[in-house]
Coordinates of C-alpha atoms in Angstrom, one line a residue:
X83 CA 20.9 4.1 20.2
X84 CA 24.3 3.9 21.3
X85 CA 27.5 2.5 19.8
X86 CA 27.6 -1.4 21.0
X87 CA 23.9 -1.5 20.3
X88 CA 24.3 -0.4 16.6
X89 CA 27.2 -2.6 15.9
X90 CA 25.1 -5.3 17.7
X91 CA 22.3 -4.8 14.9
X92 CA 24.8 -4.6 12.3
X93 CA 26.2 -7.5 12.9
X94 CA 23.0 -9.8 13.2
X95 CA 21.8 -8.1 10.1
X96 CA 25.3 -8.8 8.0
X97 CA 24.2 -12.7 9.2
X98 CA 20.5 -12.6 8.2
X99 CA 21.2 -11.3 4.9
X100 CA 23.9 -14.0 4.4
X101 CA 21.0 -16.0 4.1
X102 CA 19.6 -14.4 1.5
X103 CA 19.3 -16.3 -1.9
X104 CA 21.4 -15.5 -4.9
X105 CA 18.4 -16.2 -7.3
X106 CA 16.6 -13.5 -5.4
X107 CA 17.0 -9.9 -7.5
X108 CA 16.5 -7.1 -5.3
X109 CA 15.7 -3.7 -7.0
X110 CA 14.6 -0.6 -5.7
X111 CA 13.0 2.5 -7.4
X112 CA 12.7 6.3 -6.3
X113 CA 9.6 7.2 -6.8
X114 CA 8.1 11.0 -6.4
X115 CA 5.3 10.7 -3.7
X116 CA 2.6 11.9 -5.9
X117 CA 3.0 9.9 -8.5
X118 CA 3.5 6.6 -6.3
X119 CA -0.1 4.9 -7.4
X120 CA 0.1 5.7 -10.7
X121 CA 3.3 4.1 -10.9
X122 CA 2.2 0.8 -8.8
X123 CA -0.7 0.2 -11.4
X124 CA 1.2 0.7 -14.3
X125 CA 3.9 -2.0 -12.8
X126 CA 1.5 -4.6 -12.0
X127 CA -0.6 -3.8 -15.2
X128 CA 2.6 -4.5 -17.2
X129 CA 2.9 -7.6 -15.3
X130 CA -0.4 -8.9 -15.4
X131 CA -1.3 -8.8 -19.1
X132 CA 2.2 -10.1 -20.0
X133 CA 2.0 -13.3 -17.7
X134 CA -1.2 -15.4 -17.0
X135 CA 0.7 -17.0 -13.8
X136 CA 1.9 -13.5 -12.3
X137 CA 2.2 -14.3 -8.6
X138 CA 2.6 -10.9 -6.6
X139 CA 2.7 -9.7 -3.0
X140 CA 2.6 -6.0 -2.0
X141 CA 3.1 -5.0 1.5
X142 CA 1.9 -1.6 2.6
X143 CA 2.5 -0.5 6.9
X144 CA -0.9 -0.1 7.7
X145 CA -4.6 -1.8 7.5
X146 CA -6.1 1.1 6.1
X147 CA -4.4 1.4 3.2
X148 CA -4.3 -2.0 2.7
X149 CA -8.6 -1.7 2.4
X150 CA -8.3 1.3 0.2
X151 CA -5.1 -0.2 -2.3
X152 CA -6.9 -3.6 -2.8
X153 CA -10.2 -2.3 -3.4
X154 CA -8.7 0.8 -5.9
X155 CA -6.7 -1.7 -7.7
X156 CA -9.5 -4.4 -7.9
X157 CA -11.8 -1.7 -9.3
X158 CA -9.8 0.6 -11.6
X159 CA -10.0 0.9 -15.4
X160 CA -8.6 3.0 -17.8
X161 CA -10.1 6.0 -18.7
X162 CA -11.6 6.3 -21.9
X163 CA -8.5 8.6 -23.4
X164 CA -6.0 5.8 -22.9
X165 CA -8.3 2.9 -23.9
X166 CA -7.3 2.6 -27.4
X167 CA -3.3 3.0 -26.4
X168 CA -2.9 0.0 -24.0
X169 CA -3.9 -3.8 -24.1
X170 CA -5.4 -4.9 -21.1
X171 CA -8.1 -7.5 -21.0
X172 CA -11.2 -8.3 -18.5
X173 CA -13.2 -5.1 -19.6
X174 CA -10.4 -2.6 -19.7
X175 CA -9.2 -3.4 -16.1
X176 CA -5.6 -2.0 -15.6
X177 CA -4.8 -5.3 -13.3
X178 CA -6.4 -8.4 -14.8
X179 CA -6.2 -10.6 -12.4
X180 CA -7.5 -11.5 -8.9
X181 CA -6.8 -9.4 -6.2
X182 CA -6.5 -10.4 -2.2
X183 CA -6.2 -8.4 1.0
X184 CA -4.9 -9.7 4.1
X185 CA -4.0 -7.7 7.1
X186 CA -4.1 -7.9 11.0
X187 CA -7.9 -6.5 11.5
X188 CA -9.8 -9.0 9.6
X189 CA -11.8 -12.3 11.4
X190 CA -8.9 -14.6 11.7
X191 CA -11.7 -17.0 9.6
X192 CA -11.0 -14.6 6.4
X193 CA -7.2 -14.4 6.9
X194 CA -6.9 -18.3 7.0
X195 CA -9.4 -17.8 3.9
X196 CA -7.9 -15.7 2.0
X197 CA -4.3 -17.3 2.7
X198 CA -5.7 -20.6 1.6
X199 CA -7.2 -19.2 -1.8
X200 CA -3.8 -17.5 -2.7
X201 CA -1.8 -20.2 -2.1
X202 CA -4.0 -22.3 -4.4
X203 CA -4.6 -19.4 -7.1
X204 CA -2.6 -20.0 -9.8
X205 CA -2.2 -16.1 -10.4
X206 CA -3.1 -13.1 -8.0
X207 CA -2.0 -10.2 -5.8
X208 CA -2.2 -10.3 -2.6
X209 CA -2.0 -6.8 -0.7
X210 CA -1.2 -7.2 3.1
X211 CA 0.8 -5.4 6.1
X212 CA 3.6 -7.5 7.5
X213 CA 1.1 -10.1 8.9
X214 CA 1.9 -11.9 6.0
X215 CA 6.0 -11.0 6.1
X216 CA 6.7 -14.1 8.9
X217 CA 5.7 -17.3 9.4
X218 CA 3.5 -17.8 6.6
X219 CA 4.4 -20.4 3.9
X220 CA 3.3 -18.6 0.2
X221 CA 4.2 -20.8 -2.5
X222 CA 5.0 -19.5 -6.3
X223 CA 5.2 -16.0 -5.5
X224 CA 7.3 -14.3 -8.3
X225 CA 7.5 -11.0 -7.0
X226 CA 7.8 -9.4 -3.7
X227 CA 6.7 -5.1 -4.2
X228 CA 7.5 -3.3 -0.7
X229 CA 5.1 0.1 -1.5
X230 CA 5.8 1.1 1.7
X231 CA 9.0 1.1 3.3
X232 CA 9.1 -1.2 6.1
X233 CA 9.8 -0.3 9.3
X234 CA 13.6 -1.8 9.4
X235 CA 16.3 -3.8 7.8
X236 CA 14.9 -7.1 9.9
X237 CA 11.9 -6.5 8.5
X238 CA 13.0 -6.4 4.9
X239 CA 14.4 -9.2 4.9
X240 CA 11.8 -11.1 6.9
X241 CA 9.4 -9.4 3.4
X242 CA 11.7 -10.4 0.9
X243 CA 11.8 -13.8 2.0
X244 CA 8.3 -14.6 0.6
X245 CA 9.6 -15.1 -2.8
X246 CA 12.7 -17.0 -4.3
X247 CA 11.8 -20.4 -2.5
X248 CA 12.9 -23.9 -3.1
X249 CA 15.3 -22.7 -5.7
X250 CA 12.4 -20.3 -7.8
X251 CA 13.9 -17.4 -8.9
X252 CA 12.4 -14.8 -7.6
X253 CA 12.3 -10.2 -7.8
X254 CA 11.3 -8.4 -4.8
X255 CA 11.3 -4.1 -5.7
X256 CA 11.2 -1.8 -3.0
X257 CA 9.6 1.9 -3.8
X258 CA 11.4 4.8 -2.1
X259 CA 11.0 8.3 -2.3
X260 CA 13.9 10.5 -2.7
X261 CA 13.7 11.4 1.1
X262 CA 14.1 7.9 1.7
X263 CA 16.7 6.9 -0.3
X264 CA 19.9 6.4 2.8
X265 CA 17.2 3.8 3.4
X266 CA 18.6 1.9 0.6
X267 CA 22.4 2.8 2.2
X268 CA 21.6 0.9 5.2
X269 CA 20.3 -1.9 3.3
X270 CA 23.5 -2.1 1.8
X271 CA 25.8 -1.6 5.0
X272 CA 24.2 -4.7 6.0
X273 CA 25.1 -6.8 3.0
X274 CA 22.3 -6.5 0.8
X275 CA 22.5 -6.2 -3.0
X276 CA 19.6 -3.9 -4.5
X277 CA 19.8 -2.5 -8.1
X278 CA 17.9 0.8 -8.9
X279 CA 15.5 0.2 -11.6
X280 CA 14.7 3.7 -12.9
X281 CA 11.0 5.3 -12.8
X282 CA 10.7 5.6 -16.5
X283 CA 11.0 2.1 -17.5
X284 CA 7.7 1.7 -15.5
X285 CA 5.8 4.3 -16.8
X286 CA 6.8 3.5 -20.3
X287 CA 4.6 0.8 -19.6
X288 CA 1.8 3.2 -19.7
X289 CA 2.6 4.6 -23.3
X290 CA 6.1 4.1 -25.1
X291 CA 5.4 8.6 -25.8
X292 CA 4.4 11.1 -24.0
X293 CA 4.4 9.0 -21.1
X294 CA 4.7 12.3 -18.5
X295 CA 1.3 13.4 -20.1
X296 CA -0.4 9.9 -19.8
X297 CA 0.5 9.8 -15.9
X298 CA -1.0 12.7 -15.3
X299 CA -4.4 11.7 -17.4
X300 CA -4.0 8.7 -15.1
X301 CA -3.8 10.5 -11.9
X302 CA -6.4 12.7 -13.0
X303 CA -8.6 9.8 -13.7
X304 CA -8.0 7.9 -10.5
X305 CA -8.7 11.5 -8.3
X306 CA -12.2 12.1 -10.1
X307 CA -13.4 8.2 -10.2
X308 CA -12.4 8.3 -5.9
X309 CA -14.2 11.5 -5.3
X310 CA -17.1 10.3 -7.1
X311 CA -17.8 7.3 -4.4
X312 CA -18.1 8.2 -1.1
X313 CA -17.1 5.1 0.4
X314 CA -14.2 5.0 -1.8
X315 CA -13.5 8.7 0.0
X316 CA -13.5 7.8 3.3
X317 CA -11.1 4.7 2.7
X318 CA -8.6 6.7 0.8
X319 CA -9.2 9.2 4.1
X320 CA -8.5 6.9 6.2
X321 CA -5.7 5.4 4.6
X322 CA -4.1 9.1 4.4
X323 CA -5.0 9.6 7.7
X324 CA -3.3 6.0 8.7
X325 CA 0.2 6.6 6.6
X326 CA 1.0 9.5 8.0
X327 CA 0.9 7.8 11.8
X328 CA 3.1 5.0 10.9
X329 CA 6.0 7.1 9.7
X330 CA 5.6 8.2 13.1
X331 CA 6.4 4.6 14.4
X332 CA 10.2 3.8 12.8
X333 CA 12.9 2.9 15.6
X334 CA 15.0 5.7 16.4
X335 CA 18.1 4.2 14.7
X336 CA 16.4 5.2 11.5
X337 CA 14.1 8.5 12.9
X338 CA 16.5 10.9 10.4
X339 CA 15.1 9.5 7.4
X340 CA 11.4 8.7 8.2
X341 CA 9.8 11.9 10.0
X342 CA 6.5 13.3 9.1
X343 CA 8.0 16.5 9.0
X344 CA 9.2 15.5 5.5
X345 CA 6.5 14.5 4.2
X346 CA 4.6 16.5 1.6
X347 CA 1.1 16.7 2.9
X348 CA -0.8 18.1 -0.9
X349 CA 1.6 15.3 -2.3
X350 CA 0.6 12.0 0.1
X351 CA -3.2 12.9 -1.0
X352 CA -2.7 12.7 -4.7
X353 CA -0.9 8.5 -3.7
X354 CA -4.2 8.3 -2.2
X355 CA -6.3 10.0 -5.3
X356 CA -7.3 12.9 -3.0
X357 CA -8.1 16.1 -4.7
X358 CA -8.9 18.5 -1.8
X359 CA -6.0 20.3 0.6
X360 CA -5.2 18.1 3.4
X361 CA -6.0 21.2 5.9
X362 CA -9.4 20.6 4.5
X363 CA -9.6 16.9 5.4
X364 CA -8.0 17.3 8.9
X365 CA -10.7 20.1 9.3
X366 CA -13.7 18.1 8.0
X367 CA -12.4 15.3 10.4
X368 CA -12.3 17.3 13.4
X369 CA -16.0 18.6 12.5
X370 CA -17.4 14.9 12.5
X371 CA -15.4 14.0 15.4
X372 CA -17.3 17.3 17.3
X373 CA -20.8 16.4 16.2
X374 CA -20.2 12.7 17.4
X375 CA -19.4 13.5 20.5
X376 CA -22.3 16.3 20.8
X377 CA -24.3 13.5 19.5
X378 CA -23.1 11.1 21.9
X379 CA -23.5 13.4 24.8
X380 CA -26.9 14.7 23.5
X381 CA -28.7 11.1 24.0
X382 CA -26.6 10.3 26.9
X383 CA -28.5 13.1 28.7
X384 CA -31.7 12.3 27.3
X385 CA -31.2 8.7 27.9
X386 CA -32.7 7.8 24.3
X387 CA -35.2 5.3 23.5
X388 CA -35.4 2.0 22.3
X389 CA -36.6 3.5 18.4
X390 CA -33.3 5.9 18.7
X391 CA -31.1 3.0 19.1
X392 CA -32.9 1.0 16.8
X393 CA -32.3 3.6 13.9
X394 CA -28.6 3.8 15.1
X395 CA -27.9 0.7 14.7
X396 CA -29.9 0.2 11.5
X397 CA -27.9 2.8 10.0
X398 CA -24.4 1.6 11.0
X399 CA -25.4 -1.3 9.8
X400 CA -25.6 -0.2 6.2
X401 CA -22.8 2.1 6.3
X402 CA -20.8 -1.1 6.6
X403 CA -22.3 -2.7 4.3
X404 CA -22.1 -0.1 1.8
X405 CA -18.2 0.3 2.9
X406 CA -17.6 -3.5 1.8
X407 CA -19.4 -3.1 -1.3
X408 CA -17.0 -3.6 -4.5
X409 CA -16.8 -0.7 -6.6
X410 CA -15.9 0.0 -10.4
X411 CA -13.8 2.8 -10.9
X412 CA -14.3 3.9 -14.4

């Protein structure tokens, strides 16, 4: 990127954020990459038993994790050490309330769906990749959460924009891990306002003591409930898999700070309540890949038979529907 074309940016960016509303708070919060889901649940669990009408919408970068985050935070519960410590309603859910995913690989039938019920809801989360960031009127929304870090300053602001409407007040709270965290100095270069709220004031939510202890019986919780359902595996897999190849997409303007280089690899699969080493995962990946394509080859040269595909199909088939199938996670 050369000189005129970063002052070019800078300048466009100084008149976007111009734009943005003074009864929009923007805060953001370092937060330690394996501890990152622990600390999302415990923020919108705060949120969600305090207000009936909590209107929420958290933007992750990629579809994948979009399936697995809506579908872990729809399910989860507390486990049974923590029970008697927190108030949470609906069966000891840690996120009462209803919970919506919306991203660029579902029918465009669900999307317009699914946009239609939230906008009507009169309390939700919505969990969606930046197909929801433009263009897309969301009315009521209180809070804006960017989990993931998005993949510029345009795009921030094009997130942030979803709440704080028609003279609402609104909050929008942008996670960062300490890597990340010049992130938050080019936000500001551009004329944006963001206040750090700090990491124990969430997990205080949790339990007012020994609230380092009670994360990690959370994590722990999360990691054995996952690896318990094997569908549930594979989307938290996937999701892994799908993270680490969009920090591999950021413009090159901001290429210093987001490099998979820096990320921690044991530390990414506990945010997606992994237990095993991720050299075990890429190795266990590669193995199915193999015995697809010997698979693939294999009835290609024996041409197969109308029973062989019959049974293929009857068994891919289920596999989705067992993938769509809504879990519990207690």
């Amino acid at each position: 990127e050369d000189e005129d074309e970063r002052e070019r940016r800078k300048a466009e960016l100084k008149i976007r954020s111009a734009e943005v509303p003074e009864n929009l708070v923007q805060l953001f919060c370092v937060v330690p990459l394996k501890q990152r889901i622990v600390t999302l649940l415990a923020f919108l669990g705060s949120k969600t038993t305090t207000n009936d009408h909590f209107k929420c919408i958290v933007f992750l970068n990629c579809c994948d994790s979009v399936e697995f985050h809506s579908r872990l935070i729809r399910g989860a519960r507390w486990p049974q050490a923590m029970v008697s410590e927190v108030k949470s309603s609906t069966q000891g859910a840690i996120v009462p309330t209803n919970i919506f995913q919306l991203h660029g690989e579902m029918p465009q039938k669900d999307r317009t769906e699914v946009y239609k019920t939230f906008c009507t809801a009169g309390a939700g989360i919505l969990l969606c990749t930046s197909v929801a960031a433009r263009g897309l009127d969301l009315p009521a929304v209180d809070w804006i959460v960017q989990y993931d870090v998005p993949q510029d300053e345009d795009e921030y602001i094009h997130r942030i924009g979803r709440t704080a409407r028609l003279g609402r007040r609104g909050y929008a709270l942008l996670f960062v891990m300490e890597t990340e965290k010049p992130f938050i100095k080019n936000l500001e270069e551009s004329g944006l306002k963001l206040t750090e709220l700090s990491l124990p004031s969430i997990h205080e939510k949790l339990c007012p003591t020994r609230t380092g202890h009670r994360v990690n019986i959370l994590q722990n919780h999360l990691e054995d409930v996952v690896g318990k359902h094997d569908q549930m595996h594979i989307l938290a897999t996937k999701g892994f898999r799908s993270f680490i190849c969009s920090y591999s997409t950021f413009p090159r303007h901001l290429k210093n700070i987001f490099h998979p280089n820096k990320l921690h690899l044991g530390h990414l699969a506990k945010s997606f309540c992994l237990k095993e080493p991720p050299s075990k995962m890429i190795s266990a990946e590669k193995m199915a890949f193999k015995k697809r394509k010997f698979d693939a080859d294999t009835a290609k040269q024996s041409g197969g038979n109308d029973d062989q595909n019959k049974r293929r199909k009857t068994s891919r088939v289920s596999a989705e529907t067992l993938t769509n199938r809504e879990f519990q996670l207690a």
